[in-house]
Amino acid sequence: MNKYLAEFIGTFWLVFGGCGSAIFAATFPELRIGFLGVALAFGLTVLTGAFALGHISGGHFNPAVSVGLWVGGRFDTKDLIPYVVSQVVGAVLAAWVLYLIVQGQAGFAGTGGFATNGYAELSPGKYSLISALMIEIVLTAMFLIVIMGATDKRAPAGFAPIAIGLALTLIHLISIPVTNTSVNPARSTGVAIFAETAALSQLWLFWVAPIVGAIIGAIIYKILEKED
């Protein structure tokens, strides 16, 4: 059970830290951290979470990553569903805690978008469904390639969390304007439950696209391994 608990805690930390920075610090009137700050927050949650918990569970914190590693032959089938459940529960609990905290602000008028992901009218830059689908697939595929490469037994030991955290930071810098960046179905699910928008109706895309992208990335890396 330790590895399932580690995935729960790690995903809680990712959503609490990443989405929390978007909900609180990114909207603070005088000291807004902007896209760069939110991107760094997501990257730092994965970097610190992987260093703290990676030796217990592998530090997935993301259903798409678990599926991708399974396709890539790096993850046992028996653990796939328990990992995904642990990750989603951790994300929902983190979003619920954020929901409780945000209500304590003077003049609270509702959660609004609540750091959710979306396309069309819910996209920060009003990008279409096709644009959202494409960017989430491509970036999740690249994320899996980085993860599998950084954790390869031939890669320099001990540096994987840094590479993975920086990759997630870069991913957010690219795609926050398009979808508010998911590449993680659990992250998308947690906050969508508490948003006051149509985020739940668009949630399907942020399960389908990251998982498809993760599978593509895992297959590409397996091909690279064979060619090496």
Tab-separated table of N, CA, C and O in Angstrom, residues 3-77:
chain	number	residue	atom	x	y	z
A	3	LYS	N	3.177	2.346	-1.935
A	3	LYS	CA	3.343	3.013	-3.223
A	3	LYS	C	2.052	3.704	-3.671
A	3	LYS	O	2.094	4.769	-4.304
A	4	TYR	N	0.903	3.135	-3.310
A	4	TYR	CA	-0.363	3.793	-3.645
A	4	TYR	C	-0.538	5.079	-2.831
A	4	TYR	O	-1.012	6.095	-3.345
A	5	LEU	N	-0.134	5.011	-1.566
A	5	LEU	CA	-0.197	6.204	-0.720
A	5	LEU	C	0.755	7.286	-1.234
A	5	LEU	O	0.426	8.477	-1.236
A	6	ALA	N	1.926	6.862	-1.696
A	6	ALA	CA	2.895	7.822	-2.249
A	6	ALA	C	2.330	8.503	-3.487
A	6	ALA	O	2.516	9.717	-3.689
A	7	GLU	N	1.633	7.751	-4.338
A	7	GLU	CA	1.013	8.351	-5.518
A	7	GLU	C	-0.107	9.317	-5.132
A	7	GLU	O	-0.271	10.374	-5.743
A	8	PHE	N	-0.853	8.958	-4.115
A	8	PHE	CA	-1.900	9.838	-3.599
A	8	PHE	C	-1.300	11.153	-3.101
A	8	PHE	O	-1.754	12.241	-3.465
A	9	ILE	N	-0.257	11.052	-2.284
A	9	ILE	CA	0.375	12.250	-1.720
A	9	ILE	C	1.026	13.090	-2.821
A	9	ILE	O	0.901	14.323	-2.844
A	10	GLY	N	1.727	12.427	-3.726
A	10	GLY	CA	2.412	13.161	-4.789
A	10	GLY	C	1.449	13.904	-5.701
A	10	GLY	O	1.710	15.041	-6.107
A	11	THR	N	0.326	13.277	-6.029
A	11	THR	CA	-0.658	13.947	-6.883
A	11	THR	C	-1.362	15.065	-6.120
A	11	THR	O	-1.673	16.123	-6.697
A	12	PHE	N	-1.613	14.828	-4.836
A	12	PHE	CA	-2.162	15.903	-3.995
A	12	PHE	C	-1.237	17.111	-4.047
A	12	PHE	O	-1.684	18.253	-4.238
A	13	TRP	N	0.054	16.880	-3.895
A	13	TRP	CA	1.044	17.972	-3.869
A	13	TRP	C	1.092	18.693	-5.214
A	13	TRP	O	1.163	19.922	-5.268
A	14	LEU	N	1.018	17.938	-6.297
A	14	LEU	CA	1.056	18.541	-7.627
A	14	LEU	C	-0.137	19.468	-7.836
A	14	LEU	O	0.018	20.613	-8.291
A	15	VAL	N	-1.328	18.994	-7.505
A	15	VAL	CA	-2.534	19.806	-7.710
A	15	VAL	C	-2.591	20.964	-6.719
A	15	VAL	O	-2.915	22.095	-7.098
A	16	PHE	N	-2.273	20.686	-5.470
A	16	PHE	CA	-2.318	21.739	-4.461
A	16	PHE	C	-1.314	22.840	-4.784
A	16	PHE	O	-1.630	24.033	-4.715
A	17	GLY	N	-0.097	22.446	-5.151
A	17	GLY	CA	0.934	23.435	-5.442
A	17	GLY	C	0.750	24.129	-6.776
A	17	GLY	O	0.820	25.354	-6.868
A	18	GLY	N	0.499	23.343	-7.823
A	18	GLY	CA	0.370	23.922	-9.153
A	18	GLY	C	-0.905	24.716	-9.327
A	18	GLY	O	-0.884	25.904	-9.683
A	19	CYS	N	-2.042	24.082	-9.055
A	19	CYS	CA	-3.323	24.789	-9.195
A	19	CYS	C	-3.471	25.862	-8.123
A	19	CYS	O	-4.068	26.920	-8.371
A	20	GLY	N	-2.934	25.595	-6.929
A	20	GLY	CA	-2.988	26.607	-5.872
A	20	GLY	C	-2.279	27.887	-6.267
A	20	GLY	O	-2.751	28.990	-5.987
A	21	SER	N	-1.142	27.760	-6.941
A	21	SER	CA	-0.419	28.957	-7.386
A	21	SER	C	-1.236	29.734	-8.407
A	21	SER	O	-1.220	30.975	-8.426
A	22	ALA	N	-1.963	29.012	-9.263
A	22	ALA	CA	-2.793	29.679	-10.261
A	22	ALA	C	-4.006	30.353	-9.627
A	22	ALA	O	-4.411	31.448	-10.040
A	23	ILE	N	-4.576	29.713	-8.617
A	23	ILE	CA	-5.781	30.245	-7.973
A	23	ILE	C	-5.460	31.436	-7.079
A	23	ILE	O	-6.186	32.430	-7.060
A	24	PHE	N	-4.351	31.366	-6.358
A	24	PHE	CA	-4.028	32.408	-5.382
A	24	PHE	C	-3.002	33.413	-5.917
A	24	PHE	O	-3.333	34.564	-6.176
A	25	ALA	N	-1.766	32.981	-6.103
A	25	ALA	CA	-0.684	33.916	-6.429
A	25	ALA	C	-0.829	34.539	-7.811
A	25	ALA	O	-0.493	35.709	-8.007
A	26	ALA	N	-1.316	33.773	-8.785
A	26	ALA	CA	-1.405	34.312	-10.149
A	26	ALA	C	-2.469	35.389	-10.283
A	26	ALA	O	-2.458	36.156	-11.243
A	27	THR	N	-3.386	35.458	-9.334
A	27	THR	CA	-4.453	36.464	-9.412
A	27	THR	C	-4.300	37.553	-8.354
A	27	THR	O	-5.168	38.401	-8.232
A	28	PHE	N	-3.204	37.514	-7.593
A	28	PHE	CA	-3.026	38.529	-6.552
A	28	PHE	C	-2.813	39.888	-7.217
A	28	PHE	O	-1.970	40.024	-8.101
A	29	PRO	N	-3.568	40.897	-6.819
A	29	PRO	CA	-3.611	42.155	-7.576
A	29	PRO	C	-2.269	42.806	-7.869
A	29	PRO	O	-2.034	43.266	-8.986
A	30	GLU	N	-1.357	42.851	-6.882
A	30	GLU	CA	-0.137	43.632	-7.071
A	30	GLU	C	1.089	42.788	-7.404
A	30	GLU	O	2.055	43.295	-7.966
A	31	LEU	N	1.076	41.508	-7.068
A	31	LEU	CA	2.261	40.667	-7.241
A	31	LEU	C	1.920	39.402	-8.022
A	31	LEU	O	2.266	38.293	-7.627
A	32	ARG	N	1.264	39.541	-9.134
A	32	ARG	CA	0.875	38.381	-9.931
A	32	ARG	C	2.111	37.647	-10.457
A	32	ARG	O	3.011	38.263	-11.011
A	33	ILE	N	2.119	36.330	-10.308
A	33	ILE	CA	3.285	35.569	-10.749
A	33	ILE	C	3.199	35.213	-12.234
A	33	ILE	O	4.196	34.829	-12.831
A	34	GLY	N	2.014	35.348	-12.832
A	34	GLY	CA	1.863	35.136	-14.265
A	34	GLY	C	2.071	33.702	-14.709
A	34	GLY	O	2.206	32.780	-13.897
A	35	PHE	N	2.118	33.518	-16.026
A	35	PHE	CA	2.289	32.184	-16.598
A	35	PHE	C	3.603	31.554	-16.150
A	35	PHE	O	3.659	30.355	-15.868
A	36	LEU	N	4.670	32.358	-16.094
A	36	LEU	CA	5.977	31.828	-15.715
A	36	LEU	C	5.948	31.269	-14.298
A	36	LEU	O	6.458	30.171	-14.041
A	37	GLY	N	5.320	31.992	-13.391
A	37	GLY	CA	5.250	31.532	-12.008
A	37	GLY	C	4.452	30.256	-11.860
A	37	GLY	O	4.847	29.339	-11.126
A	38	VAL	N	3.338	30.169	-12.563
A	38	VAL	CA	2.513	28.961	-12.492
A	38	VAL	C	3.254	27.779	-13.110
A	38	VAL	O	3.232	26.665	-12.569
A	39	ALA	N	3.925	28.017	-14.233
A	39	ALA	CA	4.699	26.953	-14.872
A	39	ALA	C	5.786	26.428	-13.933
A	39	ALA	O	5.986	25.211	-13.803
A	40	LEU	N	6.472	27.331	-13.272
A	40	LEU	CA	7.506	26.923	-12.312
A	40	LEU	C	6.903	26.158	-11.143
A	40	LEU	O	7.495	25.189	-10.659
A	41	ALA	N	5.730	26.585	-10.691
A	41	ALA	CA	5.088	25.901	-9.565
A	41	ALA	C	4.778	24.450	-9.910
A	41	ALA	O	5.038	23.540	-9.116
A	42	PHE	N	4.233	24.210	-11.097
A	42	PHE	CA	3.946	22.828	-11.500
A	42	PHE	C	5.237	22.028	-11.625
A	42	PHE	O	5.308	20.874	-11.190
A	43	GLY	N	6.258	22.630	-12.231
A	43	GLY	CA	7.524	21.928	-12.362
A	43	GLY	C	8.153	21.604	-11.023
A	43	GLY	O	8.679	20.497	-10.814
A	44	LEU	N	8.057	22.535	-10.082
A	44	LEU	CA	8.650	22.319	-8.758
A	44	LEU	C	7.905	21.259	-7.963
A	44	LEU	O	8.507	20.517	-7.181
A	45	THR	N	6.587	21.168	-8.148
A	45	THR	CA	5.853	20.128	-7.418
A	45	THR	C	6.296	18.744	-7.879
A	45	THR	O	6.472	17.835	-7.056
A	46	VAL	N	6.477	18.582	-9.186
A	46	VAL	CA	6.919	17.280	-9.692
A	46	VAL	C	8.361	17.001	-9.286
A	46	VAL	O	8.702	15.881	-8.881
A	47	LEU	N	9.220	18.007	-9.397
A	47	LEU	CA	10.628	17.825	-9.025
A	47	LEU	C	10.757	17.415	-7.554
A	47	LEU	O	11.415	16.422	-7.219
A	48	THR	N	10.117	18.168	-6.669
A	48	THR	CA	10.227	17.865	-5.240
A	48	THR	C	9.505	16.575	-4.877
A	48	THR	O	9.990	15.775	-4.065
A	49	GLY	N	8.336	16.356	-5.488
A	49	GLY	CA	7.592	15.132	-5.220
A	49	GLY	C	8.343	13.897	-5.679
A	49	GLY	O	8.349	12.864	-4.998
A	50	ALA	N	8.999	13.981	-6.842
A	50	ALA	CA	9.754	12.838	-7.354
A	50	ALA	C	10.966	12.541	-6.484
A	50	ALA	O	11.281	11.369	-6.223
A	51	PHE	N	11.644	13.573	-6.018
A	51	PHE	CA	12.785	13.353	-5.116
A	51	PHE	C	12.311	12.739	-3.796
A	51	PHE	O	12.969	11.871	-3.231
A	52	ALA	N	11.164	13.205	-3.296
A	52	ALA	CA	10.687	12.743	-1.993
A	52	ALA	C	10.038	11.364	-2.047
A	52	ALA	O	10.184	10.561	-1.103
A	53	LEU	N	9.317	11.070	-3.137
A	53	LEU	CA	8.480	9.869	-3.177
A	53	LEU	C	8.794	8.916	-4.322
A	53	LEU	O	8.273	7.796	-4.353
A	54	GLY	N	9.640	9.346	-5.241
A	54	GLY	CA	9.930	8.521	-6.407
A	54	GLY	C	10.516	7.165	-6.078
A	54	GLY	O	10.252	6.175	-6.757
A	55	HIS	N	11.308	7.097	-5.020
A	55	HIS	CA	11.919	5.818	-4.650
A	55	HIS	C	10.901	4.851	-4.048
A	55	HIS	O	11.189	3.660	-3.897
A	56	ILE	N	9.713	5.351	-3.721
A	56	ILE	CA	8.652	4.500	-3.173
A	56	ILE	C	7.717	4.001	-4.273
A	56	ILE	O	7.414	2.812	-4.367
A	57	SER	N	7.262	4.932	-5.109
A	57	SER	CA	6.239	4.573	-6.112
A	57	SER	C	6.678	4.773	-7.560
A	57	SER	O	5.967	4.376	-8.480
A	58	GLY	N	7.813	5.401	-7.768
A	58	GLY	CA	8.218	5.769	-9.119
A	58	GLY	C	7.878	7.196	-9.467
A	58	GLY	O	8.354	7.741	-10.458
A	59	GLY	N	7.015	7.830	-8.650
A	59	GLY	CA	6.698	9.244	-8.835
A	59	GLY	C	5.942	9.551	-10.111
A	59	GLY	O	6.297	10.488	-10.829
A	60	HIS	N	4.871	8.811	-10.387
A	60	HIS	CA	4.077	9.090	-11.585
A	60	HIS	C	3.214	10.335	-11.408
A	60	HIS	O	3.249	11.234	-12.243
A	61	PHE	N	2.354	10.333	-10.401
A	61	PHE	CA	1.458	11.445	-10.057
A	61	PHE	C	0.557	11.865	-11.227
A	61	PHE	O	0.118	13.010	-11.305
A	62	ASN	N	0.261	10.924	-12.121
A	62	ASN	CA	-0.406	11.281	-13.367
A	62	ASN	C	-0.880	9.999	-14.046
A	62	ASN	O	-0.047	9.153	-14.406
A	63	PRO	N	-2.191	9.811	-14.254
A	63	PRO	CA	-2.668	8.599	-14.917
A	63	PRO	C	-2.077	8.381	-16.302
A	63	PRO	O	-1.832	7.235	-16.707
A	64	ALA	N	-1.865	9.454	-17.056
A	64	ALA	CA	-1.289	9.310	-18.396
A	64	ALA	C	0.128	8.767	-18.320
A	64	ALA	O	0.537	7.942	-19.149
A	65	VAL	N	0.888	9.215	-17.338
A	65	VAL	CA	2.251	8.712	-17.167
A	65	VAL	C	2.222	7.226	-16.818
A	65	VAL	O	3.002	6.431	-17.356
A	66	SER	N	1.319	6.840	-15.937
A	66	SER	CA	1.212	5.425	-15.568
A	66	SER	C	0.865	4.569	-16.777
A	66	SER	O	1.457	3.501	-16.991
A	67	VAL	N	-0.091	5.033	-17.589
A	67	VAL	CA	-0.466	4.287	-18.798
A	67	VAL	C	0.714	4.224	-19.766
A	67	VAL	O	1.017	3.160	-20.336
A	68	GLY	N	1.389	5.346	-19.958
A	68	GLY	CA	2.534	5.372	-20.866
A	68	GLY	C	3.648	4.434	-20.431
A	68	GLY	O	4.213	3.701	-21.248
A	69	LEU	N	3.965	4.437	-19.147
A	69	LEU	CA	5.016	3.547	-18.646
A	69	LEU	C	4.595	2.085	-18.747
A	69	LEU	O	5.431	1.205	-18.965
A	70	TRP	N	3.311	1.835	-18.600
A	70	TRP	CA	2.803	0.477	-18.775
A	70	TRP	C	2.978	0.026	-20.226
A	70	TRP	O	3.465	-1.065	-20.498
A	71	VAL	N	2.603	0.889	-21.166
A	71	VAL	CA	2.789	0.580	-22.586
A	71	VAL	C	4.277	0.400	-22.904
A	71	VAL	O	4.649	-0.458	-23.703
A	72	GLY	N	5.105	1.184	-22.247
A	72	GLY	CA	6.546	1.110	-22.483
A	72	GLY	C	7.243	-0.037	-21.781
A	72	GLY	O	8.469	-0.175	-21.874
A	73	GLY	N	6.484	-0.857	-21.085
A	73	GLY	CA	7.071	-2.009	-20.414
A	73	GLY	C	7.804	-1.683	-19.136
A	73	GLY	O	8.594	-2.490	-18.635
A	74	ARG	N	7.507	-0.518	-18.559
A	74	ARG	CA	8.189	-0.102	-17.336
A	74	ARG	C	7.308	-0.212	-16.093
A	74	ARG	O	7.714	0.212	-15.012
A	75	PHE	N	6.086	-0.769	-16.237
A	75	PHE	CA	5.126	-0.713	-15.136
A	75	PHE	C	4.250	-1.954	-15.156
A	75	PHE	O	3.784	-2.382	-16.217
A	76	ASP	N	4.011	-2.530	-13.986
A	76	ASP	CA	3.226	-3.760	-13.873
A	76	ASP	C	1.736	-3.507	-14.089
A	76	ASP	O	1.173	-2.548	-13.560
A	77	THR	N	1.103	-4.402	-14.817
A	77	THR	CA	-0.329	-4.295	-15.088
A	77	THR	C	-1.151	-4.273	-13.809
A	77	THR	O	-2.130	-3.524	-13.699
